[in-house]
mmCIF file with all atom_site columns, C-alpha atoms and ligand atoms in Angstrom:
data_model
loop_
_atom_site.group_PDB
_atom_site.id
_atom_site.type_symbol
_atom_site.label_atom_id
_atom_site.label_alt_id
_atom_site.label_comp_id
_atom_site.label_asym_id
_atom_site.label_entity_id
_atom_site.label_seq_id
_atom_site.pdbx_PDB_ins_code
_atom_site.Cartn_x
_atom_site.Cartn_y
_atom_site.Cartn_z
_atom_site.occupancy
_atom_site.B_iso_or_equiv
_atom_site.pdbx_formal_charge
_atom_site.auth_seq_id
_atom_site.auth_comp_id
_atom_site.auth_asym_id
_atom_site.auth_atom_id
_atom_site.pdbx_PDB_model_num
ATOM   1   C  CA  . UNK A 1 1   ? 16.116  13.603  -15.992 1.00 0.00 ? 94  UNK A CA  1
ATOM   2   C  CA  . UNK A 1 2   ? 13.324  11.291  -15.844 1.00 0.00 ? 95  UNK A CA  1
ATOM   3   C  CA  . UNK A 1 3   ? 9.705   11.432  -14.214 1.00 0.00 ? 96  UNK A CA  1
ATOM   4   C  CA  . UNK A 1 4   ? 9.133   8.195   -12.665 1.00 0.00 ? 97  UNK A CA  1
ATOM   5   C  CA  . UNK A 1 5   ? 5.821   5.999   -11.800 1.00 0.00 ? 98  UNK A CA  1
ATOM   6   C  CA  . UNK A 1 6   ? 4.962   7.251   -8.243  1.00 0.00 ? 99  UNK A CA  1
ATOM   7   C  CA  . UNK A 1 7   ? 3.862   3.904   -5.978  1.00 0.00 ? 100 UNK A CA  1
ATOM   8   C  CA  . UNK A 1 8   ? 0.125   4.074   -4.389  1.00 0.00 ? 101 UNK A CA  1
ATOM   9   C  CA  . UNK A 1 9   ? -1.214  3.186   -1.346  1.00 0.00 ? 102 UNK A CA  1
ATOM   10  C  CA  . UNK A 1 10  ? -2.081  0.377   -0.430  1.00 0.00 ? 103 UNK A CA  1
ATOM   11  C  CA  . UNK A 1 11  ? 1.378   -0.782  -2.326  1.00 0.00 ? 104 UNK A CA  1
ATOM   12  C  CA  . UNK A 1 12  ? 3.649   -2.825  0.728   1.00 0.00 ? 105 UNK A CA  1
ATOM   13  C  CA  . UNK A 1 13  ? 6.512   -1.329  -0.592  1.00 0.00 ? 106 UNK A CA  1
ATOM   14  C  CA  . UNK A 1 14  ? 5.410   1.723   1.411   1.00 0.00 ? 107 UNK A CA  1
ATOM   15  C  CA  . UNK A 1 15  ? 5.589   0.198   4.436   1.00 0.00 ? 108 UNK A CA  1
ATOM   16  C  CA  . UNK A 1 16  ? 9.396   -0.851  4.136   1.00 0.00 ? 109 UNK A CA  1
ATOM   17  C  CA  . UNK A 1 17  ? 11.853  0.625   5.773   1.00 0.00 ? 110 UNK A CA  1
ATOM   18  C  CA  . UNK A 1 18  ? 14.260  2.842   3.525   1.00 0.00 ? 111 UNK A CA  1
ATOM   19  C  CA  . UNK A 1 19  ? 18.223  1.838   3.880   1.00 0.00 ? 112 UNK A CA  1
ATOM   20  C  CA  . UNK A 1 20  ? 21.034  4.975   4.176   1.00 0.00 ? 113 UNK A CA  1
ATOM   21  C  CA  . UNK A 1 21  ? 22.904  6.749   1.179   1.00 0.00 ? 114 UNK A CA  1
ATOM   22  C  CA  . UNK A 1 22  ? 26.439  5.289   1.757   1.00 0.00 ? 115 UNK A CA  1
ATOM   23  C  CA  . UNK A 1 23  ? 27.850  7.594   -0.591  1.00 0.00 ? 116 UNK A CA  1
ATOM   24  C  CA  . UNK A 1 24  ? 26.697  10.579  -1.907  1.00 0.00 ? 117 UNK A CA  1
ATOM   25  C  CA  . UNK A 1 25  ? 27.830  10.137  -5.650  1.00 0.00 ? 118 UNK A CA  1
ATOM   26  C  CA  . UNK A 1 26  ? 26.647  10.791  -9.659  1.00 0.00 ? 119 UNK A CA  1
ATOM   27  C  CA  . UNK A 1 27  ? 23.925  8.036   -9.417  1.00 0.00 ? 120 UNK A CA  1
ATOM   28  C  CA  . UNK A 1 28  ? 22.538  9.123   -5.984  1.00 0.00 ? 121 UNK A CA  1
ATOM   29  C  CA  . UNK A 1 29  ? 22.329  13.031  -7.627  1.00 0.00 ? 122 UNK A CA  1
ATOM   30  C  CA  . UNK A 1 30  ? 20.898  11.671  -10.900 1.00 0.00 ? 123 UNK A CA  1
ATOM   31  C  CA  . UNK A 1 31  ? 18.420  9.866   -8.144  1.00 0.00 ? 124 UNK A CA  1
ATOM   32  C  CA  . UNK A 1 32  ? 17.769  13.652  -7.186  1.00 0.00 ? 125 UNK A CA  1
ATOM   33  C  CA  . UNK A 1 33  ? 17.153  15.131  -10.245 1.00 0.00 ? 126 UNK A CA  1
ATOM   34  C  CA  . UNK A 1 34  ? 14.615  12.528  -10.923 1.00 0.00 ? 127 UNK A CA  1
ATOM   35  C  CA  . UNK A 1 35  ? 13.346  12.952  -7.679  1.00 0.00 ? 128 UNK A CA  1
ATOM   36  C  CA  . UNK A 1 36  ? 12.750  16.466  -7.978  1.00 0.00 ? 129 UNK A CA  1
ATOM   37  C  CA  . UNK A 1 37  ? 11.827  16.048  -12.303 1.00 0.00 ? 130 UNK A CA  1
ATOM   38  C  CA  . UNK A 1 38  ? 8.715   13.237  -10.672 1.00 0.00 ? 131 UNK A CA  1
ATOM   39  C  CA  . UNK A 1 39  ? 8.017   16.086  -7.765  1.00 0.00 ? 132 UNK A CA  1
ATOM   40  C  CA  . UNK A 1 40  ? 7.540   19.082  -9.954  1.00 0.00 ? 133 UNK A CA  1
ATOM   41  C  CA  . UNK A 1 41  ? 5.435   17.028  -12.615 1.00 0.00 ? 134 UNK A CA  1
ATOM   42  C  CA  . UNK A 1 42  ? 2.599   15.708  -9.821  1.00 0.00 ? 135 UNK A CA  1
ATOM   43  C  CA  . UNK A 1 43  ? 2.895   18.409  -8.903  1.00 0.00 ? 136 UNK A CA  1
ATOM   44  C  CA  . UNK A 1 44  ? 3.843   18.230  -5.136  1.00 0.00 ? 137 UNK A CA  1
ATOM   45  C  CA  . UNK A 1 45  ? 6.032   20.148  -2.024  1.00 0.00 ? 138 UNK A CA  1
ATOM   46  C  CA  . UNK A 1 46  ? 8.032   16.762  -1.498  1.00 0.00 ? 139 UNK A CA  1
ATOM   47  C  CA  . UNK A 1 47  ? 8.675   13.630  -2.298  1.00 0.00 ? 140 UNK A CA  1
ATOM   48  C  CA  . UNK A 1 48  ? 10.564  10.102  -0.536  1.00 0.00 ? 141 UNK A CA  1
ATOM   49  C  CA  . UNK A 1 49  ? 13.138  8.107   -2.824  1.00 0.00 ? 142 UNK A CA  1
ATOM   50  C  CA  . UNK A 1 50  ? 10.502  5.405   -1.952  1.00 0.00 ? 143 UNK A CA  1
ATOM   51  C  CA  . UNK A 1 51  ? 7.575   7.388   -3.442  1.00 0.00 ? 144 UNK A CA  1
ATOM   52  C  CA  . UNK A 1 52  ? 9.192   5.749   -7.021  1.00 0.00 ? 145 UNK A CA  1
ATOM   53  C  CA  . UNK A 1 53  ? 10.737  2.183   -5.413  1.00 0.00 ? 146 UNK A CA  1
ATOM   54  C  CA  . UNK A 1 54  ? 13.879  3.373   -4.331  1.00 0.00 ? 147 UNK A CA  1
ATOM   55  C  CA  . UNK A 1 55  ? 14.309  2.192   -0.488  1.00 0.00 ? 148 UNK A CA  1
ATOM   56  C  CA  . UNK A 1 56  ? 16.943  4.621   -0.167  1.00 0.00 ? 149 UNK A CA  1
ATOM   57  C  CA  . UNK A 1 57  ? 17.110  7.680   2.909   1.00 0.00 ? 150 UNK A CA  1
ATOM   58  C  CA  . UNK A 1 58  ? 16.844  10.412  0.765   1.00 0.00 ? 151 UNK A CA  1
ATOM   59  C  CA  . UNK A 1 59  ? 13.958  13.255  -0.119  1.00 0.00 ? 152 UNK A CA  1
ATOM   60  C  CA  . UNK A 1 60  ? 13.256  16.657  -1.891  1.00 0.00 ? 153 UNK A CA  1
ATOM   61  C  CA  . UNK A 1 61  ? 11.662  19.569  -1.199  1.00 0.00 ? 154 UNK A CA  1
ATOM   62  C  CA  . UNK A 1 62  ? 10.329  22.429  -2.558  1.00 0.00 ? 155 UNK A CA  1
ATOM   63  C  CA  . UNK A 1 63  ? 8.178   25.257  -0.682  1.00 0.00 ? 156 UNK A CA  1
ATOM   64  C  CA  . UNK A 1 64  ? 8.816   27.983  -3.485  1.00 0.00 ? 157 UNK A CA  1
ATOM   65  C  CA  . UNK A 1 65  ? 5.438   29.362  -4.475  1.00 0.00 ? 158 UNK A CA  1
ATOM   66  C  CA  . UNK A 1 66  ? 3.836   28.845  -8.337  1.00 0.00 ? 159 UNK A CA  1
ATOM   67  C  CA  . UNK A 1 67  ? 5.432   31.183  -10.326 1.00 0.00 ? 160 UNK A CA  1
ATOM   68  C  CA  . UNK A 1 68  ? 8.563   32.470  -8.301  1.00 0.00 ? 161 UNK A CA  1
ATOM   69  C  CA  . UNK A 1 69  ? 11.973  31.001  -8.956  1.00 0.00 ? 162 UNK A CA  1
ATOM   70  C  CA  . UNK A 1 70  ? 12.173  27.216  -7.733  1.00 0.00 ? 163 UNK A CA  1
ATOM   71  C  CA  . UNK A 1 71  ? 14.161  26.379  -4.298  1.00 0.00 ? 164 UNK A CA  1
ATOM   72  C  CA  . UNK A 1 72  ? 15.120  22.710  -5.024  1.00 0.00 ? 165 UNK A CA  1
ATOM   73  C  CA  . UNK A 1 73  ? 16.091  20.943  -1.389  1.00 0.00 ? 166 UNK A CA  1
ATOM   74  C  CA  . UNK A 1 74  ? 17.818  17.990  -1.302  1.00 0.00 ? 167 UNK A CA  1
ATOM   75  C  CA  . UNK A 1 75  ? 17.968  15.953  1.826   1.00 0.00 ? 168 UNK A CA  1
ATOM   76  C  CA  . UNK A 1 76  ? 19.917  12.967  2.386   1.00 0.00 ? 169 UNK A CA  1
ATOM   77  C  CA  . UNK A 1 77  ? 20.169  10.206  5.491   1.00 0.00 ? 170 UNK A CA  1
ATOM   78  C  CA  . UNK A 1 78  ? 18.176  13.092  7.379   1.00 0.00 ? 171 UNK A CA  1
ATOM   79  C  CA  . UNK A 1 79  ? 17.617  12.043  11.390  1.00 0.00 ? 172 UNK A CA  1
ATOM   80  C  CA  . UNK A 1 80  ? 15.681  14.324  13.874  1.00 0.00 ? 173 UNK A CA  1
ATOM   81  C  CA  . UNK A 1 81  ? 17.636  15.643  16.645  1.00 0.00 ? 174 UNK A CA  1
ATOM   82  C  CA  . UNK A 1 82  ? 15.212  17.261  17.918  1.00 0.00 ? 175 UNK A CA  1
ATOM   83  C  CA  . UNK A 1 83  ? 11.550  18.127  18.277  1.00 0.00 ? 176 UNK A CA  1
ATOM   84  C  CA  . UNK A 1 84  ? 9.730   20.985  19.947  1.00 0.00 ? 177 UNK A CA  1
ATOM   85  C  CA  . UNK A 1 85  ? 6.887   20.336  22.517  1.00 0.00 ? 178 UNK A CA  1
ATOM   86  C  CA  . UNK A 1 86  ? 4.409   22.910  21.178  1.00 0.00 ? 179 UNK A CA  1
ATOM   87  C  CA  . UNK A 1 87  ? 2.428   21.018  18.255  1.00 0.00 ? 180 UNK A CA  1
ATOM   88  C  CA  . UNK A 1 88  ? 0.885   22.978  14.555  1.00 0.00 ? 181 UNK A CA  1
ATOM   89  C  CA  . UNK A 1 89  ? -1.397  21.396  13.030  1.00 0.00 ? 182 UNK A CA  1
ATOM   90  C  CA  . UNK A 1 90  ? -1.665  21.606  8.753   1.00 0.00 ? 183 UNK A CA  1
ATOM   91  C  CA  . UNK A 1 91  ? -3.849  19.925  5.958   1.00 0.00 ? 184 UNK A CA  1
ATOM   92  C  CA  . UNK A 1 92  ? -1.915  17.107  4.995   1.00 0.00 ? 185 UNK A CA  1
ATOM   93  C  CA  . UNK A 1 93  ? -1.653  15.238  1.024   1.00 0.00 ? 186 UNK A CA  1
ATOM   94  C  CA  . UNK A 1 94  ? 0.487   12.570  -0.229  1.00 0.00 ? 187 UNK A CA  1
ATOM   95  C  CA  . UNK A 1 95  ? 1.133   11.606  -3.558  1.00 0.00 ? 188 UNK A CA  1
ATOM   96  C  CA  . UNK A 1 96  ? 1.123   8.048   -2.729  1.00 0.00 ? 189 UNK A CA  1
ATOM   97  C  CA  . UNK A 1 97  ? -2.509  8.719   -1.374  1.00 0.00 ? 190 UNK A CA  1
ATOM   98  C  CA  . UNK A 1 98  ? -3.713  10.756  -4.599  1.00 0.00 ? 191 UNK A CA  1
ATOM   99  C  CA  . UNK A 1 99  ? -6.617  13.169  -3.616  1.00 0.00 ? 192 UNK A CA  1
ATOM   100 C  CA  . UNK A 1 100 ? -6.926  12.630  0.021   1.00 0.00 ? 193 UNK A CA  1
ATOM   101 C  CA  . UNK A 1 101 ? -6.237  15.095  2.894   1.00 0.00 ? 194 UNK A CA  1
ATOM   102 C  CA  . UNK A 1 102 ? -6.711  15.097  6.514   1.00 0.00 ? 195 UNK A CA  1
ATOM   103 C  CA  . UNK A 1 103 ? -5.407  17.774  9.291   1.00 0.00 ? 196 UNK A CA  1
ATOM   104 C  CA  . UNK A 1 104 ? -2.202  16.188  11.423  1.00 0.00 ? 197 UNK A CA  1
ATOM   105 C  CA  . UNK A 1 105 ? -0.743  17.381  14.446  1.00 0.00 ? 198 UNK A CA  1
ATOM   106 C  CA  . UNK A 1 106 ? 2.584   17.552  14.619  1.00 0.00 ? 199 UNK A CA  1
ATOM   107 C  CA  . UNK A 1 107 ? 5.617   19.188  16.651  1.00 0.00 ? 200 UNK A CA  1
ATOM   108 C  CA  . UNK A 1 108 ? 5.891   22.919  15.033  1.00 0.00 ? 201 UNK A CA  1
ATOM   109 C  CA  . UNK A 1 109 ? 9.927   22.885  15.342  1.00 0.00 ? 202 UNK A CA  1
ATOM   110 C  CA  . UNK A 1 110 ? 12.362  20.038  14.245  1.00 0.00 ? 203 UNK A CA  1
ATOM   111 C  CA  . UNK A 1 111 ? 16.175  20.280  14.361  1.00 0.00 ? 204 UNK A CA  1
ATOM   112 C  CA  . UNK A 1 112 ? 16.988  18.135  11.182  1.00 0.00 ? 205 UNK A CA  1
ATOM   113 C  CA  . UNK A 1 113 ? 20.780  16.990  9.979   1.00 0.00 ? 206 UNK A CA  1
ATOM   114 C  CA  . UNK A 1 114 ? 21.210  15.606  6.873   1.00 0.00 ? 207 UNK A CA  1
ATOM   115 C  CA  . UNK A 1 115 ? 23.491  15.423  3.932   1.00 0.00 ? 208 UNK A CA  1
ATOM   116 C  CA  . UNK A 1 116 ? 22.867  18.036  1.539   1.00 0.00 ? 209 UNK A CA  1
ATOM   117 C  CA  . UNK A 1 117 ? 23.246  17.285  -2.579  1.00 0.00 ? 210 UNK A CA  1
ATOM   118 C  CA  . UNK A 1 118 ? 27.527  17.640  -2.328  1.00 0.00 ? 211 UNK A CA  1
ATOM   119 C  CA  . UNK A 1 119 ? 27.621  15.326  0.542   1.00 0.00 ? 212 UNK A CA  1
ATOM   120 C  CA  . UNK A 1 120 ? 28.636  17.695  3.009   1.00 0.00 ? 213 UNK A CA  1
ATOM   121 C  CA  . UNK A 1 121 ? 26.736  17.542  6.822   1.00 0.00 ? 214 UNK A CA  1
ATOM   122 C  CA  . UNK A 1 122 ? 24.179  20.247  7.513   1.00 0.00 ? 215 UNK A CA  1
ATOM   123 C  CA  . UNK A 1 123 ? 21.806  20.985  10.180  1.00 0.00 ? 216 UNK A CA  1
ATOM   124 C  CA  . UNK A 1 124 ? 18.606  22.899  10.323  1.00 0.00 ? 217 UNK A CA  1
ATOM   125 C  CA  . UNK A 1 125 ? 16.584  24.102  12.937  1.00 0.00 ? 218 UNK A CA  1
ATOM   126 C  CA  . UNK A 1 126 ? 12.880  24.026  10.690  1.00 0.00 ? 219 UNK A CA  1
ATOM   127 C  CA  . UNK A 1 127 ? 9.375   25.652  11.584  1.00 0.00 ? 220 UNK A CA  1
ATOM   128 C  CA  . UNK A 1 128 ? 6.309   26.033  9.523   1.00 0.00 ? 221 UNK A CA  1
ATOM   129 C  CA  . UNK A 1 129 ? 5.819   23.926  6.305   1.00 0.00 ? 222 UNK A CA  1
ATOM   130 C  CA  . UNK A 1 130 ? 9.066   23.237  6.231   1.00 0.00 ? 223 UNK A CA  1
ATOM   131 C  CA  . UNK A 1 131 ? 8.803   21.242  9.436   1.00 0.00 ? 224 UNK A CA  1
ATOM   132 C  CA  . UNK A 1 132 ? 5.929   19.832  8.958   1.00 0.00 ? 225 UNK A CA  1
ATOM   133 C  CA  . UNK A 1 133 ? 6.899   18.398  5.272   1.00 0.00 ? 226 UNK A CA  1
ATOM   134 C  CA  . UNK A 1 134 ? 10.146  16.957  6.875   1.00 0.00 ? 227 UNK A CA  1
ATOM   135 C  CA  . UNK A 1 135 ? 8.630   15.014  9.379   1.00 0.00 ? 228 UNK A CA  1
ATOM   136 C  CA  . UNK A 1 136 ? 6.165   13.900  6.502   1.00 0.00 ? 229 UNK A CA  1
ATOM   137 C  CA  . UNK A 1 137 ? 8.822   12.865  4.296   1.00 0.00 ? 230 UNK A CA  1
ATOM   138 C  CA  . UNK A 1 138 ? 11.364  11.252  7.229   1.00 0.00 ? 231 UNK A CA  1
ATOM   139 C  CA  . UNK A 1 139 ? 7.790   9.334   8.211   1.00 0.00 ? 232 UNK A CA  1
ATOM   140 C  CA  . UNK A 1 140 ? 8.049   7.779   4.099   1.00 0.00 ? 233 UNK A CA  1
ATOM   141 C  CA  . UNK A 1 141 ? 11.897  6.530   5.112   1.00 0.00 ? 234 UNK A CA  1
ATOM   142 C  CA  . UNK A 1 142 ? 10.590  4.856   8.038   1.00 0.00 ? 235 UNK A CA  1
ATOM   143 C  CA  . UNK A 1 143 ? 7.502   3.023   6.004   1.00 0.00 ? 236 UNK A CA  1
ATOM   144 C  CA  . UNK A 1 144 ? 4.951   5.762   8.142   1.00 0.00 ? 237 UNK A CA  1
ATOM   145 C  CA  . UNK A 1 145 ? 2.155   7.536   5.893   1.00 0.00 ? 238 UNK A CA  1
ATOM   146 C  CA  . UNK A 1 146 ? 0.074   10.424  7.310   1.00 0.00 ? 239 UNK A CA  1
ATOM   147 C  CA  . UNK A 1 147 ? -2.910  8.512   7.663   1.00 0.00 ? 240 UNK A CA  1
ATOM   148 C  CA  . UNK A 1 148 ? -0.964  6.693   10.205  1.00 0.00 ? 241 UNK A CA  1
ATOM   149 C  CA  . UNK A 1 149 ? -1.649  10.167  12.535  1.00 0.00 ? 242 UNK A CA  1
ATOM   150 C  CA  . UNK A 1 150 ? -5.101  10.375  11.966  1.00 0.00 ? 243 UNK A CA  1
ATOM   151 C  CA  . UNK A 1 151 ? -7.888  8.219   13.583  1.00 0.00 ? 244 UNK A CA  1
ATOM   152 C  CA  . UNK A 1 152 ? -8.231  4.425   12.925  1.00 0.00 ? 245 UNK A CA  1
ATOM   153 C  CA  . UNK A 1 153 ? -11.613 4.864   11.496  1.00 0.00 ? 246 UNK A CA  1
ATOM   154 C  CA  . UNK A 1 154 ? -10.286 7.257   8.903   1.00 0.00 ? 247 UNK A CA  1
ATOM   155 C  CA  . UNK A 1 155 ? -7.395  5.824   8.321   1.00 0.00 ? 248 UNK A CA  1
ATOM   156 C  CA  . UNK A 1 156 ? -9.344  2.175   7.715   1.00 0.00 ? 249 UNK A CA  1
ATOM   157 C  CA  . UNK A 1 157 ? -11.788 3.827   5.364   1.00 0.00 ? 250 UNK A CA  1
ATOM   158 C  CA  . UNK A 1 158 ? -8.781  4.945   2.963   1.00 0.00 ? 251 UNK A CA  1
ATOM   159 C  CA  . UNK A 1 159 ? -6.973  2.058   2.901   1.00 0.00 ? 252 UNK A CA  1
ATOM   160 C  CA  . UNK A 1 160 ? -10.497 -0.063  2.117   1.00 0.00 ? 253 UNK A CA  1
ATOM   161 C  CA  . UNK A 1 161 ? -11.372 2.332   -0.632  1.00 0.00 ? 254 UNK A CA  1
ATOM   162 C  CA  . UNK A 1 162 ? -7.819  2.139   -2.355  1.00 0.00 ? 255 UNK A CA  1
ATOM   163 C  CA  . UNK A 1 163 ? -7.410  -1.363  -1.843  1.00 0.00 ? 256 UNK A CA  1
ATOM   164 C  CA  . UNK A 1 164 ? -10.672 -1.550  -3.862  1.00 0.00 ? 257 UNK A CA  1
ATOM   165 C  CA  . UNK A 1 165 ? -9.360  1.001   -6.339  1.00 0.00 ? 258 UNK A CA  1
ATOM   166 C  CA  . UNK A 1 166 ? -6.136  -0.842  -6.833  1.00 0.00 ? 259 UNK A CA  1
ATOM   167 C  CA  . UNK A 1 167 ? -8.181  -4.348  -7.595  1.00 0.00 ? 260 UNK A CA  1
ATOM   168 C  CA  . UNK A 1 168 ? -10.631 -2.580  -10.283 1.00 0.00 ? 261 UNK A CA  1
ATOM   169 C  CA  . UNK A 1 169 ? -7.382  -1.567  -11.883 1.00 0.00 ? 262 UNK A CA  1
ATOM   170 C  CA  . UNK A 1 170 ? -5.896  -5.174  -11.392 1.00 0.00 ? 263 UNK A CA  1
ATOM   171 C  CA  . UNK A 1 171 ? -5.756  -7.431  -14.710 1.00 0.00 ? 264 UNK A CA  1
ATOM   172 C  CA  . UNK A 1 172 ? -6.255  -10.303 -12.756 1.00 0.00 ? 265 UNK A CA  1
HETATM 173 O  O1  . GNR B 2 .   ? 2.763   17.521  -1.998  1.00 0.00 ? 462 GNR B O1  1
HETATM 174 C  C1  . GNR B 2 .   ? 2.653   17.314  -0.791  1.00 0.00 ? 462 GNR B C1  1
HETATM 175 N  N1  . GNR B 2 .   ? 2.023   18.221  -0.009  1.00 0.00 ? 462 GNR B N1  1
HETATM 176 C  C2  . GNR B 2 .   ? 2.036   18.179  1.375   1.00 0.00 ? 462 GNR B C2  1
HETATM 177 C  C3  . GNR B 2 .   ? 1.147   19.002  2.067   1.00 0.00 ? 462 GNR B C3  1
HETATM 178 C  C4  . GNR B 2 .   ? 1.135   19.031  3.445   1.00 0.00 ? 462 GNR B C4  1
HETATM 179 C  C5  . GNR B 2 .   ? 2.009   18.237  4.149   1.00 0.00 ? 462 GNR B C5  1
HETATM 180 C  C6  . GNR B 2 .   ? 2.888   17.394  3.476   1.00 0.00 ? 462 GNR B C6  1
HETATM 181 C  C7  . GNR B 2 .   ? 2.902   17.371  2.112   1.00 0.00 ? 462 GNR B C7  1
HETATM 182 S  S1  . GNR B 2 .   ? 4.026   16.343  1.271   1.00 0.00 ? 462 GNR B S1  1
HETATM 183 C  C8  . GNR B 2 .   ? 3.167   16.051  -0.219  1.00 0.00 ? 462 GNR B C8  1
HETATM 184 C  C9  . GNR B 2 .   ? 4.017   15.260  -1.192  1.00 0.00 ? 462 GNR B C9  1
HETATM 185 C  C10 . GNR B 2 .   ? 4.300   13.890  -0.634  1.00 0.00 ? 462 GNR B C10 1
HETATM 186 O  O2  . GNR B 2 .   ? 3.523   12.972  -0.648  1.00 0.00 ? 462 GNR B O2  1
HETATM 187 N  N2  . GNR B 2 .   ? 5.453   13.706  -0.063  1.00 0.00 ? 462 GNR B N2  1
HETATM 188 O  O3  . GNR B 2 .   ? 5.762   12.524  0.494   1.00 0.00 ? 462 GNR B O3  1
HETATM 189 NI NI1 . NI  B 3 .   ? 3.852   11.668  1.104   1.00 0.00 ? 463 NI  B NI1 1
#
């Protein structure tokens, strides 16, 4: 198990597109447990294979609360069959976007199927934080960041103060 570098905004490999799991093997559940190693450590709910450079569909979750035994999720080549009409709207963070949150609306039900850690097909029908972290991390396979959901002006006034950020810690 390894904790790996997470990649920060405004990094371009964010904005790639992730590529599916063609087989769920030993390297793609070592990519888990490294995953979920680099998740617990931030400390964060979730995190995207391409959170640490791997363009690959695949994500981890964990909604258990501090203290209480952990709930490791894995979810791989996830796809949204569904989404409900009535929205929720929750405080949003990414660890690719240290220290910044903003409210996002999103729908409050997603039907989600995925391959779970053994390969085999599941399907869940998600509400809550659950949902709502889902459609955060499916948003990372598809190069989207949460600041994409909130208004230009906001979203430009990140981006300007981490591209800054990123060039003081530049050696060039
Ligand atoms: O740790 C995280 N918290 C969080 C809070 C509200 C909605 C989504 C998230 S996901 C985030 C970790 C992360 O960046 N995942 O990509
Ligand atoms: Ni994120």
């Amino acid at each position: 198990m390894t904790i790996k570098p997470l990649i920060i905004l405004p990094d371009p490999i964010l904005r790639q597109v992730s590529k599916p799991v063609e087989r769920v093997d030993s390297e793609i559940r070592k990519l888990a447990e490294d995953m979920l190693e680099t998740m617990y450590d931030a400390p964060g709910i979730g995190l995207a294979a391409v959170q640490i450079g791997v363009m690959r569909r695949m994500l981890v979750i964990d909604l258990s609360k501090e203290g209480d035994p952990k709930e490791p999720q894995v979810f791989i080549n996830p796809e949204i069959l569904a989404s409900s009409d009535d929205r929720s709207v929750y405080e949003e963070g990414c660890l690719s976007i240290p220290d910044y949150y903003a409210e996002v609306e999103r729908p409050a039900t997603v039907t989600v199927k995925y391959l779970d850690a053994n390969g085999v097909e599941q399907t869940v029908e998600a509400d809550g934080l659950l949902a709502t972290c889902l459609q955060h991390e499916i948003d990372h396979l598809n190069g989207v960041l949460f600041i994409d959901h909130i208004s230009r002006l906001k979203r430009d006034m990140v981006i300007k103060k981490f591209t800054k950020a990123a060039r003081t810690k530049a050696t060039i």
